[in-house]
């Protein structure tokens, strides 16, 4: 016997709320793990927690997918089904550990899956934009101020820098990244660790497109639809002349950004074929960092001295790839859409 619609709705909301709480807790655990120097036993506890959380997220997502189907709620069934299958595969074969590299890859994959689940869990929360007593222009400014504040705190974490930096340096770097100026008071390559450079990468990616662009995109992607108030907010935020098609434009912007940046990653990665001093993982991060930086016109580089570094200044395939990304990103989306 299938429970009543009211009971299913109640169960669905309870699972959603608890999943969102677990997602926030997972986010703080990641910051603690990678942002601070922690003991080995604490790292082991956090890794075990990630595995159990992945199991919980998988079960909750299966339950919500079934309930959503019964209640005829639109959900990204194909995306969620692939995510669930991947999670089950990782969980089932996690016990087959032949060597250290395989164990590390499984742990990282479990973390990535938990991050995806967390984005999904937080995106489907019910949120009423009418409760925010600010207009779209103020919301735009506040969103950037929030990113700068959060970025500053993250850059001040012990594991974000090779040596302690001052508060003003952290604020300046976070502001520069969010505002995609490329100005720095400390050298990105030498002052920041992999964790710190990853934070800077996220900051200029969010700054280049706007945190509200990503927020609204994920919310409406996973919900499958947008309320009338949501569409009005998006229209005012994007300064669109009409209400119809604003969600479609938003999806086109995100899709085009990721496609161009992905092509840039491939081009830059191939241009580093002769750099035997760089491992595959370092080449991949280098490619992602510079592709996003170039397309967003951020001006940041993870190379000491930038592209003038002797080891890269004569790599014309790299320079041409970055130049092309800078031009494409500088044209802007209206011009790119018109060209396409």
Coordinates of C-alpha atoms in Angstrom, one line a residue:
X1 CA 0.0 0.0 0.0
X2 CA 1.4 3.4 -1.1
X3 CA 1.4 6.0 1.7
X4 CA -0.8 9.1 1.2
X5 CA 0.4 12.1 -0.7
X6 CA 0.6 14.1 2.5
X7 CA 2.9 11.5 4.2
X8 CA 5.1 11.3 1.1
X9 CA 5.5 15.1 1.0
X10 CA 6.3 15.1 4.7
X11 CA 9.0 12.4 4.2
X12 CA 10.4 14.1 1.2
X13 CA 10.8 17.4 3.1
X14 CA 12.4 15.7 6.1
X15 CA 14.9 13.9 3.9
X16 CA 15.7 17.1 2.0
X17 CA 16.2 19.1 5.2
X18 CA 18.4 16.5 6.8
X19 CA 20.4 16.0 3.6
X20 CA 21.0 19.8 3.4
X21 CA 22.3 19.8 7.0
X22 CA 24.6 16.9 6.2
X23 CA 25.8 18.8 3.2
X24 CA 26.8 21.8 5.2
X25 CA 28.5 19.6 7.8
X26 CA 30.4 17.9 5.0
X27 CA 31.5 21.3 3.6
X28 CA 32.9 22.3 7.0
X29 CA 34.7 18.9 7.3
X30 CA 36.4 19.5 3.9
X31 CA 37.6 22.9 5.0
X32 CA 38.9 21.5 8.2
X33 CA 40.6 18.6 6.4
X34 CA 42.3 20.6 3.7
X35 CA 42.5 24.0 5.4
X36 CA 44.3 23.0 8.6
X37 CA 47.3 20.8 9.5
X38 CA 45.5 17.9 11.2
X39 CA 46.8 14.7 12.7
X40 CA 46.7 11.4 10.7
X41 CA 44.1 9.9 12.9
X42 CA 41.7 12.8 12.4
X43 CA 42.2 12.6 8.6
X44 CA 41.4 8.9 8.8
X45 CA 38.2 9.7 10.8
X46 CA 37.1 12.3 8.2
X47 CA 37.8 9.8 5.3
X48 CA 35.6 7.2 7.1
X49 CA 32.9 9.9 7.6
X50 CA 33.0 10.7 3.8
X51 CA 32.4 7.0 3.0
X52 CA 29.4 6.8 5.4
X53 CA 28.1 10.1 4.1
X54 CA 28.3 8.9 0.5
X55 CA 26.2 5.9 1.5
X56 CA 23.7 8.1 3.2
X57 CA 23.4 10.5 0.3
X58 CA 23.0 7.7 -2.1
X59 CA 20.1 6.1 -0.1
X60 CA 18.4 9.5 0.4
X61 CA 18.7 10.3 -3.3
X62 CA 17.2 7.0 -4.3
X63 CA 14.3 7.6 -1.8
X64 CA 13.7 11.1 -3.1
X65 CA 13.8 10.0 -6.7
X66 CA 11.2 7.3 -6.0
X67 CA 8.9 9.7 -4.0
X68 CA 9.3 12.4 -6.7
X69 CA 8.2 9.8 -9.3
X70 CA 5.2 8.8 -7.3
X71 CA 4.2 12.5 -6.7
X72 CA 4.9 13.3 -10.4
X73 CA 7.5 15.9 -9.5
X74 CA 9.9 16.9 -12.3
X75 CA 13.5 15.8 -11.4
X76 CA 16.7 15.2 -13.4
X77 CA 16.1 11.5 -13.3
X78 CA 18.8 10.6 -15.8
X79 CA 21.5 12.7 -14.1
X80 CA 20.5 11.4 -10.6
X81 CA 20.4 7.8 -11.8
X82 CA 23.9 8.1 -13.3
X83 CA 25.1 9.7 -10.0
X84 CA 23.5 6.9 -8.0
X85 CA 25.0 4.2 -10.2
X86 CA 28.5 5.8 -9.9
X87 CA 28.1 6.0 -6.2
X88 CA 27.0 2.4 -5.8
X89 CA 29.9 1.3 -8.0
X90 CA 32.5 3.2 -5.9
X91 CA 30.9 1.9 -2.7
X92 CA 30.7 -1.8 -3.8
X93 CA 34.3 -1.9 -5.1
X94 CA 35.8 0.2 -2.3
X95 CA 36.9 -3.0 -0.5
X96 CA 39.0 -4.1 -3.4
X97 CA 42.2 -2.1 -2.7
X98 CA 45.3 -3.4 -4.5
X99 CA 47.7 -0.6 -4.0
X100 CA 48.0 2.9 -2.5
X101 CA 47.2 4.8 -5.7
X102 CA 43.9 3.0 -6.1
X103 CA 42.9 3.8 -2.5
X104 CA 43.7 7.5 -3.0
X105 CA 41.7 7.6 -6.2
X106 CA 38.7 6.0 -4.5
X107 CA 38.9 8.4 -1.6
X108 CA 39.0 11.4 -3.9
X109 CA 36.2 10.1 -6.1
X110 CA 34.1 9.6 -2.9
X111 CA 34.7 13.2 -1.9
X112 CA 33.8 14.5 -5.4
X113 CA 30.6 12.5 -5.4
X114 CA 29.7 13.9 -2.0
X115 CA 30.4 17.4 -3.3
X116 CA 28.0 16.8 -6.2
X117 CA 25.4 15.4 -3.8
X118 CA 25.8 18.5 -1.6
X119 CA 25.3 20.9 -4.4
X120 CA 22.1 19.0 -5.3
X121 CA 20.9 18.8 -1.7
X122 CA 21.3 22.6 -1.2
X123 CA 19.9 23.5 -4.6
X124 CA 16.5 21.8 -4.1
X125 CA 15.8 23.6 -0.9
X126 CA 12.8 25.8 -1.0
X127 CA 13.8 29.4 -0.9
X128 CA 11.6 32.5 -1.4
X129 CA 13.4 35.4 -3.0
X130 CA 10.6 37.7 -1.7
X131 CA 11.9 37.3 1.8
X132 CA 15.1 39.3 0.8
X133 CA 14.3 42.9 1.4
X134 CA 16.8 44.2 -1.3
X135 CA 16.5 45.0 -4.9
X136 CA 18.4 43.1 -7.6
X137 CA 21.2 45.7 -7.8
X138 CA 21.8 45.5 -4.0
X139 CA 21.6 41.7 -4.2
X140 CA 24.3 41.8 -6.9
X141 CA 26.6 43.9 -4.7
X142 CA 26.0 41.8 -1.6
X143 CA 26.7 38.6 -3.5
X144 CA 30.1 39.9 -4.5
X145 CA 30.8 41.2 -1.0
X146 CA 29.9 37.8 0.4
X147 CA 32.3 36.0 -2.0
X148 CA 35.1 38.5 -1.1
X149 CA 34.5 37.9 2.6
X150 CA 34.4 34.1 2.3
X151 CA 37.4 34.1 0.0
X152 CA 39.4 36.2 2.5
X153 CA 38.6 33.7 5.3
X154 CA 39.6 30.8 3.1
X155 CA 42.9 32.3 2.0
X156 CA 43.8 32.9 5.7
X157 CA 43.6 29.2 6.5
X158 CA 47.0 27.7 7.4
X159 CA 47.1 25.3 4.4
X160 CA 46.1 27.9 1.9
X161 CA 49.5 29.6 1.9
X162 CA 53.2 28.5 2.0
X163 CA 53.8 31.2 4.7
X164 CA 51.4 33.3 6.7
X165 CA 50.1 36.3 4.8
X166 CA 48.6 39.5 6.3
X167 CA 44.9 40.2 6.4
X168 CA 45.2 43.0 3.8
X169 CA 47.0 40.7 1.4
X170 CA 44.2 38.1 1.7
X171 CA 41.5 40.8 1.3
X172 CA 43.3 42.3 -1.7
X173 CA 43.8 38.9 -3.4
X174 CA 40.2 37.8 -2.8
X175 CA 38.9 41.1 -4.1
X176 CA 41.2 41.0 -7.1
X177 CA 40.1 37.5 -8.0
X178 CA 36.4 38.2 -7.6
X179 CA 36.7 41.4 -9.7
X180 CA 39.0 39.6 -12.2
X181 CA 41.7 42.3 -12.2
X182 CA 44.8 40.1 -11.9
X183 CA 46.4 42.5 -9.5
X184 CA 48.2 40.9 -6.6
X185 CA 50.3 42.0 -3.6
X186 CA 51.9 38.5 -3.3
X187 CA 52.9 36.1 -6.0
X188 CA 50.2 33.5 -6.6
X189 CA 52.7 30.8 -7.6
X190 CA 55.0 31.1 -4.5
X191 CA 52.7 32.4 -1.8
X192 CA 49.8 30.0 -2.2
X193 CA 49.6 26.2 -2.0
X194 CA 47.5 24.0 -4.3
X195 CA 44.6 24.5 -1.9
X196 CA 45.1 28.3 -1.9
X197 CA 45.4 28.4 -5.7
X198 CA 42.2 26.3 -6.0
X199 CA 40.4 28.9 -3.8
X200 CA 41.6 31.7 -6.1
X201 CA 40.5 29.6 -9.1
X202 CA 37.0 29.3 -7.7
X203 CA 36.9 33.0 -6.8
X204 CA 37.6 34.3 -10.3
X205 CA 35.3 31.7 -11.9
X206 CA 32.5 32.9 -9.6
X207 CA 33.5 36.5 -10.1
X208 CA 33.7 36.2 -13.9
X209 CA 30.1 35.0 -14.1
X210 CA 28.6 36.0 -10.8
X211 CA 27.6 33.8 -7.8
X212 CA 23.9 34.4 -8.5
X213 CA 24.3 33.1 -12.0
X214 CA 25.6 29.8 -10.7
X215 CA 23.2 29.7 -7.8
X216 CA 20.1 30.3 -9.9
X217 CA 21.4 27.9 -12.6
X218 CA 21.8 25.0 -10.1
X219 CA 18.6 25.7 -8.3
X220 CA 16.5 25.7 -11.5
X221 CA 18.5 22.8 -13.1
X222 CA 17.8 20.4 -10.2
X223 CA 14.2 21.7 -9.5
X224 CA 13.3 21.4 -13.2
X225 CA 11.3 24.6 -13.1
X226 CA 11.3 28.1 -11.8
X227 CA 8.6 30.0 -10.0
X228 CA 7.3 33.3 -11.4
X229 CA 9.1 35.2 -8.6
X230 CA 12.3 33.4 -9.4
X231 CA 12.0 34.4 -13.1
X232 CA 11.4 38.0 -12.2
X233 CA 14.5 38.0 -10.0
X234 CA 16.6 36.5 -12.8
X235 CA 15.2 39.0 -15.3
X236 CA 16.1 42.0 -13.0
X237 CA 19.5 40.5 -12.2
X238 CA 20.5 39.8 -15.8
X239 CA 18.9 43.1 -16.9
X240 CA 16.9 41.3 -19.6
X241 CA 14.3 43.3 -21.5
X242 CA 11.7 40.6 -21.3
X243 CA 10.7 37.8 -18.9
X244 CA 10.4 35.0 -21.4
X245 CA 13.6 33.1 -22.1
X246 CA 15.7 34.3 -19.2
X247 CA 16.3 30.8 -17.9
X248 CA 17.2 29.6 -21.3
X249 CA 19.8 32.5 -21.6
X250 CA 21.2 31.6 -18.2
X251 CA 21.6 28.0 -19.2
X252 CA 23.3 29.0 -22.5
X253 CA 25.8 31.2 -20.6
X254 CA 26.8 28.4 -18.2
X255 CA 26.9 25.8 -21.0
X256 CA 29.0 28.0 -23.3
X257 CA 31.4 28.9 -20.5
X258 CA 32.0 25.3 -19.5
X259 CA 32.4 24.1 -23.1
X260 CA 34.9 26.9 -24.0
X261 CA 36.9 26.4 -20.8
X262 CA 36.9 22.6 -21.4
X263 CA 38.3 23.1 -24.9
X264 CA 40.8 25.5 -23.4
X265 CA 41.9 22.9 -20.8
X266 CA 42.5 20.3 -23.6
X267 CA 44.5 22.8 -25.7
X268 CA 46.7 24.0 -22.8
X269 CA 47.2 20.4 -21.6
X270 CA 48.4 19.3 -25.1
X271 CA 50.7 22.3 -25.3
X272 CA 52.5 21.1 -22.2
X273 CA 53.5 17.8 -23.8
X274 CA 57.2 18.7 -23.7
X275 CA 57.2 19.7 -20.0
X276 CA 58.4 16.5 -18.5
X277 CA 59.1 18.2 -15.2
X278 CA 55.3 18.4 -14.7
X279 CA 53.3 15.4 -13.5
X280 CA 50.0 14.6 -15.1
X281 CA 48.1 16.0 -12.1
X282 CA 50.1 19.2 -12.1
X283 CA 49.6 19.6 -15.9
X284 CA 45.9 19.1 -15.5
X285 CA 45.6 21.7 -12.7
X286 CA 47.8 24.1 -14.6
X287 CA 45.5 23.7 -17.7
X288 CA 42.3 24.2 -15.7
X289 CA 43.7 27.2 -13.8
X290 CA 44.9 29.0 -16.9
X291 CA 41.9 28.1 -19.1
X292 CA 39.4 29.6 -16.6
X293 CA 41.7 32.6 -15.8
X294 CA 42.1 33.4 -19.5
X295 CA 38.4 33.0 -20.4
X296 CA 37.3 35.1 -17.4
X297 CA 40.1 37.6 -18.2
X298 CA 41.2 37.2 -14.6
X299 CA 44.9 37.7 -15.2
X300 CA 46.1 35.2 -12.6
X301 CA 48.8 32.6 -13.3
X302 CA 50.3 29.8 -11.2
X303 CA 53.7 30.2 -12.9
X304 CA 56.3 32.2 -11.1
X305 CA 56.6 35.5 -13.0
X306 CA 53.6 34.6 -15.2
X307 CA 54.0 33.7 -18.9
X308 CA 57.3 35.5 -19.0
X309 CA 58.9 32.5 -17.2
X310 CA 61.8 31.2 -19.3
X311 CA 60.3 27.7 -19.3
X312 CA 57.0 28.9 -20.8
X313 CA 57.7 32.1 -22.7
X314 CA 58.8 30.2 -25.8
X315 CA 55.9 27.7 -25.7
X316 CA 53.9 29.4 -28.5
X317 CA 51.2 26.7 -28.5
X318 CA 50.5 27.6 -24.9
X319 CA 50.6 31.4 -25.5
X320 CA 48.3 31.1 -28.5
X321 CA 45.8 29.0 -26.6
X322 CA 45.6 31.5 -23.7
X323 CA 45.5 34.4 -26.1
X324 CA 42.5 32.8 -28.0
X325 CA 40.7 32.2 -24.7
X326 CA 41.3 35.8 -23.6
X327 CA 39.8 37.2 -26.9
X328 CA 36.8 34.9 -26.7
X329 CA 36.1 35.7 -23.1
X330 CA 36.6 39.4 -23.8
X331 CA 34.1 39.5 -26.6
X332 CA 31.2 38.8 -24.1
X333 CA 28.3 36.5 -24.3
X334 CA 26.0 38.7 -26.5
X335 CA 28.6 38.8 -29.2
X336 CA 29.4 35.1 -28.9
X337 CA 25.7 34.2 -29.1
X338 CA 25.3 36.4 -32.2
X339 CA 28.3 34.7 -33.9
X340 CA 27.0 31.3 -33.1

